[in-house]
Structures are given as C-alpha cells and as structure tokens.
mmCIF file of C-alpha atoms and ligand atoms in Angstrom:
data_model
loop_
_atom_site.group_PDB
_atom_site.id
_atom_site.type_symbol
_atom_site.label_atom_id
_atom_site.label_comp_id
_atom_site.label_asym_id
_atom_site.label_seq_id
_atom_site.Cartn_x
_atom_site.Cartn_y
_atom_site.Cartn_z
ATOM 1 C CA UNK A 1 0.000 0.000 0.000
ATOM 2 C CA UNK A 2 1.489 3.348 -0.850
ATOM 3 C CA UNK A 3 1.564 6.082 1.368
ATOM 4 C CA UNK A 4 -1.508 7.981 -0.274
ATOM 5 C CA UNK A 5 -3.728 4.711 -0.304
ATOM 6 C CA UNK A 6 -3.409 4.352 3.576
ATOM 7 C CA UNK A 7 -4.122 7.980 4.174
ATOM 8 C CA UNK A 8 -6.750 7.838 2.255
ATOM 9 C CA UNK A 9 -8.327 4.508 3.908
ATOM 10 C CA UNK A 10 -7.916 5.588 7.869
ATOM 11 C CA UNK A 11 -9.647 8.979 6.509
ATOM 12 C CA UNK A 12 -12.311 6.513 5.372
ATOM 13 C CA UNK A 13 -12.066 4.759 8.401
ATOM 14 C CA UNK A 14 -12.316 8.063 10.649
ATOM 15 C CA UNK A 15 -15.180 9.238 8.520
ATOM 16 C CA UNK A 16 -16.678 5.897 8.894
ATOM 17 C CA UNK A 17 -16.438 5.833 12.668
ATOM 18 C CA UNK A 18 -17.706 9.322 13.221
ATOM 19 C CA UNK A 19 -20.543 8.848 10.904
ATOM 20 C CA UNK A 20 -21.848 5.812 13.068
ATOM 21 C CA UNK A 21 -20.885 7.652 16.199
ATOM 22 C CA UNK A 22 -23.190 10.853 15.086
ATOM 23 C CA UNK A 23 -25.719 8.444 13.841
ATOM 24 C CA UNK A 24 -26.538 6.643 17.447
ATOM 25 C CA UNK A 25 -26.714 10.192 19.215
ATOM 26 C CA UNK A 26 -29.133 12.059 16.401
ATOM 27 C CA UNK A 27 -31.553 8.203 16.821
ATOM 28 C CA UNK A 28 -31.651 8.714 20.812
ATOM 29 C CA UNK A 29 -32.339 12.614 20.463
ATOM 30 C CA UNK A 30 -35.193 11.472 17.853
ATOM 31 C CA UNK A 31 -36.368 9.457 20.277
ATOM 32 C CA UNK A 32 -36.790 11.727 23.173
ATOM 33 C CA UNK A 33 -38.076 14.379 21.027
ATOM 34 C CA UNK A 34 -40.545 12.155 20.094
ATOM 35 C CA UNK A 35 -41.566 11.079 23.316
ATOM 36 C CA UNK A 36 -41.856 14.599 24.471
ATOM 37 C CA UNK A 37 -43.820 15.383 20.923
ATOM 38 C CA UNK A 38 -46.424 12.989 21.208
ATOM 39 C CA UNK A 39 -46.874 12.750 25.021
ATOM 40 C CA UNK A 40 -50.006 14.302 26.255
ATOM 41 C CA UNK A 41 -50.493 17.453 27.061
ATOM 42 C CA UNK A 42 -51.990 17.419 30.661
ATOM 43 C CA UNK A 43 -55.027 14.790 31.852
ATOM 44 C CA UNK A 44 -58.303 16.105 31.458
ATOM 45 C CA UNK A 45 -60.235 14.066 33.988
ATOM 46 C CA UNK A 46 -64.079 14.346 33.463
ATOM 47 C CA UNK A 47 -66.436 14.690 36.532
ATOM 48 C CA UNK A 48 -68.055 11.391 37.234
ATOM 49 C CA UNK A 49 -65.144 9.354 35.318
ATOM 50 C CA UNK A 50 -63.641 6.492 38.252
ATOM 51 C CA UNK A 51 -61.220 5.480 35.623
ATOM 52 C CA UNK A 52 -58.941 8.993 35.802
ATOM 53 C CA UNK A 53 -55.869 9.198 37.655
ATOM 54 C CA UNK A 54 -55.874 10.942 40.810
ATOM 55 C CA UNK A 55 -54.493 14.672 40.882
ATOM 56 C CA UNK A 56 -56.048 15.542 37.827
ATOM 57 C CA UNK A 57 -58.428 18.408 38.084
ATOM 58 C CA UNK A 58 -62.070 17.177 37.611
ATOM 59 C CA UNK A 59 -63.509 19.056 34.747
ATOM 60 C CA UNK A 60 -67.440 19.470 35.000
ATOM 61 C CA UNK A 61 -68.835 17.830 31.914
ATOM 62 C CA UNK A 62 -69.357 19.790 28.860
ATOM 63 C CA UNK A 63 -68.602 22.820 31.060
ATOM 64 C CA UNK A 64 -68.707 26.545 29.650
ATOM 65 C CA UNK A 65 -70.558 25.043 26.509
ATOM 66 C CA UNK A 66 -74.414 25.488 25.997
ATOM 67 C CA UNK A 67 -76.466 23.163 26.497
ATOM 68 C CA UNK A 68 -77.075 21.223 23.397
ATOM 69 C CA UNK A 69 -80.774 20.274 21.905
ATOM 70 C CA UNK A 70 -82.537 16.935 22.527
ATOM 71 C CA UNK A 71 -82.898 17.216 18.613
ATOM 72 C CA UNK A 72 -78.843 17.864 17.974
ATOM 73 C CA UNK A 73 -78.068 15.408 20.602
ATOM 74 C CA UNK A 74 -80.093 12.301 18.915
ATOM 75 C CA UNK A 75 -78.943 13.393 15.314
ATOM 76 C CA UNK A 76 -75.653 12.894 16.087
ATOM 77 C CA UNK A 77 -75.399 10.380 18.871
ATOM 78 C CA UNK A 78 -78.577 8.099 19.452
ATOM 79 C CA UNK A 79 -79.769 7.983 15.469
ATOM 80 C CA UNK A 80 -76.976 5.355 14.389
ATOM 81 C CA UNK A 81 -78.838 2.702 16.340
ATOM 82 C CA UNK A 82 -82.543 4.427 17.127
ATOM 83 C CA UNK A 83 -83.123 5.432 13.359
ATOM 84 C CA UNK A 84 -83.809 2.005 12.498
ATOM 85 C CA UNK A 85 -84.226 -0.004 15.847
ATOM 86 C CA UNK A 86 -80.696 -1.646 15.279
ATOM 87 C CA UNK A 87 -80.060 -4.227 17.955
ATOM 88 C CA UNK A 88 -83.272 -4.063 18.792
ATOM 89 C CA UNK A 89 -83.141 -0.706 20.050
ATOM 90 C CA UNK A 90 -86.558 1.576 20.438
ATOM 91 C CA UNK A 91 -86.854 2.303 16.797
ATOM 92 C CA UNK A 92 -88.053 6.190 16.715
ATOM 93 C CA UNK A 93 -91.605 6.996 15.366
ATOM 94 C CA UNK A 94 -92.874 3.570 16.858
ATOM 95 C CA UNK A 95 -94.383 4.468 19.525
ATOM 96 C CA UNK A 96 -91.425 1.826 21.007
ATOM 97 C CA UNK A 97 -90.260 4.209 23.378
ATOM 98 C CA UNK A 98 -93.403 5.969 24.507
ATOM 99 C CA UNK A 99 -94.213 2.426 25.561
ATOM 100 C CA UNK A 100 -90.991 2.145 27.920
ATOM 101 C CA UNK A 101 -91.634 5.591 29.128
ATOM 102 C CA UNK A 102 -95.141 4.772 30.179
ATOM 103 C CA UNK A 103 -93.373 1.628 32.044
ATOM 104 C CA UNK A 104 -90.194 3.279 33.483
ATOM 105 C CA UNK A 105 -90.992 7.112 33.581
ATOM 106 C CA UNK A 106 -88.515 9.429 32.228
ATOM 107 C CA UNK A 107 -86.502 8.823 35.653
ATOM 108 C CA UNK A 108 -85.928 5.010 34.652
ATOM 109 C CA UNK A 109 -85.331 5.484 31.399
ATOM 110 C CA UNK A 110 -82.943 8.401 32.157
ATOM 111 C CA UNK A 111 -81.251 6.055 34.846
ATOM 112 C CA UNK A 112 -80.513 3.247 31.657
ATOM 113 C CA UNK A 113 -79.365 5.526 29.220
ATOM 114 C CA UNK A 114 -76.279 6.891 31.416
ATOM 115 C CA UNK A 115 -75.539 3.388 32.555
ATOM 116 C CA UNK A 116 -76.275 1.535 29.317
ATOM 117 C CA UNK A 117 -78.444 -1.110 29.514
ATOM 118 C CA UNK A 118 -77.719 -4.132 27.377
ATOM 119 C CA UNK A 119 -76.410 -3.912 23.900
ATOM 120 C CA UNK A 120 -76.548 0.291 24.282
ATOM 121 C CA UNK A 121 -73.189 1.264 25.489
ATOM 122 C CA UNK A 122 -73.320 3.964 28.657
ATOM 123 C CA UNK A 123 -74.983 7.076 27.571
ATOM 124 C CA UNK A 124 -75.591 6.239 23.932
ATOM 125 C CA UNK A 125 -71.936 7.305 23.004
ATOM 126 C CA UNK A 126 -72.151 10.848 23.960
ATOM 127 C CA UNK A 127 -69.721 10.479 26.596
ATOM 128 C CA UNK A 128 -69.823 14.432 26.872
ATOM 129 C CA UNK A 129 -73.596 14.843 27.712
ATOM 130 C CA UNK A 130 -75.181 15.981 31.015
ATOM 131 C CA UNK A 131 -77.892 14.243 32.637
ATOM 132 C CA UNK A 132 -79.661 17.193 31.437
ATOM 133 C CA UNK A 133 -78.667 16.916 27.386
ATOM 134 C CA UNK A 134 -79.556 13.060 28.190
ATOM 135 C CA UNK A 135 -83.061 13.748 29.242
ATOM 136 C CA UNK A 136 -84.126 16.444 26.675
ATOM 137 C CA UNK A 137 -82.783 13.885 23.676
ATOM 138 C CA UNK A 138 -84.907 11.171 25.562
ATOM 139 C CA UNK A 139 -87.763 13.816 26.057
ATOM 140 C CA UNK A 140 -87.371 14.202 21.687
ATOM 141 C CA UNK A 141 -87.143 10.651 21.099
ATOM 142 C CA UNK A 142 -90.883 10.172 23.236
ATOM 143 C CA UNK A 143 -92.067 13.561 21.471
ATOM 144 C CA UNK A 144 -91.379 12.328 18.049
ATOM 145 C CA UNK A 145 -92.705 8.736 19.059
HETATM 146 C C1 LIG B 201 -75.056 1.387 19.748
HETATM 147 C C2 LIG B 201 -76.474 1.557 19.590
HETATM 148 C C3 LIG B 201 -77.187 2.590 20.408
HETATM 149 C C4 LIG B 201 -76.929 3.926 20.476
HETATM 150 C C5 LIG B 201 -75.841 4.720 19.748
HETATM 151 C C6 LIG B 201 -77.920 4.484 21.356
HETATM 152 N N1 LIG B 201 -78.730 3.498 21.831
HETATM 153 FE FE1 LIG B 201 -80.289 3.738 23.107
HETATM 154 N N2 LIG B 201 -80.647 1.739 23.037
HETATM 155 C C7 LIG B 201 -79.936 0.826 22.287
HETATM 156 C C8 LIG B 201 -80.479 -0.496 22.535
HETATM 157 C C9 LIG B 201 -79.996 -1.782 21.877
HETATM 158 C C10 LIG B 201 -81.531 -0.338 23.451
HETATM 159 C C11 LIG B 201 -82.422 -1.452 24.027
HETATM 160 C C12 LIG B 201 -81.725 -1.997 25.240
HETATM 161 C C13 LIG B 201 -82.559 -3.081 25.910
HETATM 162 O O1 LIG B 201 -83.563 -2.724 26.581
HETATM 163 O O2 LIG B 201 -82.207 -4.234 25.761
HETATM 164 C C14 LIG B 201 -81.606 1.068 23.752
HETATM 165 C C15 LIG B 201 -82.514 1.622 24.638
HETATM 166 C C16 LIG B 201 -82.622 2.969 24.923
HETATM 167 C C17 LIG B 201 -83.554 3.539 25.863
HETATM 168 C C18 LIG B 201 -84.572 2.775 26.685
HETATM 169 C C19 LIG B 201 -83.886 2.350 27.967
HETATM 170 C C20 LIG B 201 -84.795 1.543 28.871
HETATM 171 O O3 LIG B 201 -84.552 1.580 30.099
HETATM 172 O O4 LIG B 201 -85.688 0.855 28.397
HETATM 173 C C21 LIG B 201 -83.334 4.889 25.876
HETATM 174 C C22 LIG B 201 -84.062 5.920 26.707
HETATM 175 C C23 LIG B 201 -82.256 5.151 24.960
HETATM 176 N N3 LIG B 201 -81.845 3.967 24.382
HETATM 177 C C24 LIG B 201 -81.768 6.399 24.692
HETATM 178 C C25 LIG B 201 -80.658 6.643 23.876
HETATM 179 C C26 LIG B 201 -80.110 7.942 23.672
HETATM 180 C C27 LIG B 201 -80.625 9.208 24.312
HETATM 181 C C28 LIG B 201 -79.051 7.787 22.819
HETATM 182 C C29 LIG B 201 -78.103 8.843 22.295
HETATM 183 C C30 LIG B 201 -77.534 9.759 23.239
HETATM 184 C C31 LIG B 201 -78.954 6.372 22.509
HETATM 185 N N4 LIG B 201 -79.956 5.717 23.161
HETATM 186 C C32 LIG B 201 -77.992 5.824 21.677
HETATM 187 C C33 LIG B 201 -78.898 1.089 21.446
HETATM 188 C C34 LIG B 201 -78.321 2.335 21.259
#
C-alpha cells in the first residue's frame, strides 16, 4: 500500500467511525423528542369518570358550553342505532319508546341511558352529555314517538 492509499483509507475509516458515532446520538435525540412530541399534554379528567388518575383536576362535563338540543343530541349520537331499531333498540316513530316511558318514567329510562343497559353502550356514546342533554334527547325521542 502506498503512502496515499493508507491515508486515504484511515480517513475513510475516521469518517466511517464518526458517521456511526453521530448516527446513534441524532436516533436517541429522535427518540426523546418524540416522546416529548407525542406525550399528552396534561389529563383532562371528566367529573363522574372512576377510571382517571388521581391529581387531575375534575372538569365538570361539557362545562362553559351550551347546552345542546334533545334534537342535535339524537342526530348525532342516538340515530346510528334508534333510526332504524338496530339491535333491537326503540326504533323512533314507533311508539317503542313511549311504551318504555309509560313503564319506566322518564326517571328510569334516564337512569338506563347513562348506565347503558344491554347492547346500548353507557350514555348512547355521547360520553360528553349531562344528565340534562340526556333527558331532553330522551324527552325528543318520546315527542317524536
Ligand atoms: C349502539 C347503539 C345505540 C346507540 C348509539 C344508542 N342506543 Fe339507546 N338503546 C340501544 C339499545 C340496543 C336499546 C335497548 C336496550 C334493551 O332494553 O335491551 C336502547 C334503549 C334505549 C332507551 C330505553 C332504555 C330503557 O330503560 O328501556 C333509551 C331511553 C335510549 N336507548 C336512549 C338513547 C339515547 C338518548 C341515545 C343517544 C344519546 C342512545 N340511546 C344511543 C342502542 C343504542
């Protein structure tokens, strides 16, 4: 090997070397920064929730926002399953759930919807709603009935 060629191959070797060096810092730095980017950004714990950790503040549900409509609750929560009596569900306009409500009251039926009963999971899937948002959409399900 002549002088030049070994320069030139423990410069390789050097470059080589650093390159993997630099390499294994830049991956652990991505991989904090990551962490930190994607971690959340505090724990919103909602009033009434056991499953939140403790020393999170308790946020009142669906605090600071108005109220929203029995009507704008069941179009966008209870209609997936109500609109056609899927699972066997109340279907609306049948009269189905008048015909609970004359045998539970609005109470009882109130009482089902935020604890689920059977194949309807715990408040119909609006995990945000109030009792009260809960009992006006009931109230416009028995209205429309
Ligand atoms: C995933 C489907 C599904 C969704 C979404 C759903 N429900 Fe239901 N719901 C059901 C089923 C199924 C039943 C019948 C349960 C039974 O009595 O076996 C039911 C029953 C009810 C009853 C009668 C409860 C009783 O005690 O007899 C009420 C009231 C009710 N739903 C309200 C709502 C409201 C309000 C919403 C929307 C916020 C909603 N549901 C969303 C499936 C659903």
């Amino acid at each position: 090997m002549n002088k030049l060629a070994a320069k030139a191959a423990s410069a390789l070797c050097t470059l080589g070397l650093s390159m993997a060096l630099a390499t294994s810092v830049y991956a652990a730095v991505d991989r904090d920064a990551i962490i930190e980017r994607i971690k959340p950004h505090g724990n919103i714990c909602v009033e009434g929730d056991e499953t939140c950790g403790t020393g999170a503040p308790a946020v009142a549900a669906s605090a600071g926002a108005a109220a929203r409509s029995g009507e704008e609750v069941y179009n966008r929560f209870c209609t997936a399953c109500h609109a056609t009596g899927l699972l066997d569900s109340p279907k609306f306009g049948s009269g189905a759930m008048s015909a609970r409500a004359d045998e539970k009251g609005l109470d009882g039926l109130l009482a089902s919807s935020i604890s689920g009963i059977n194949a309807m999971p715990p408040k119909g899937t609006c995990n945000d709603c109030s009792d009260e948002e809960l009992e006006a959409t009931i109230q416009y399900m028995i209205d429309n009935d």
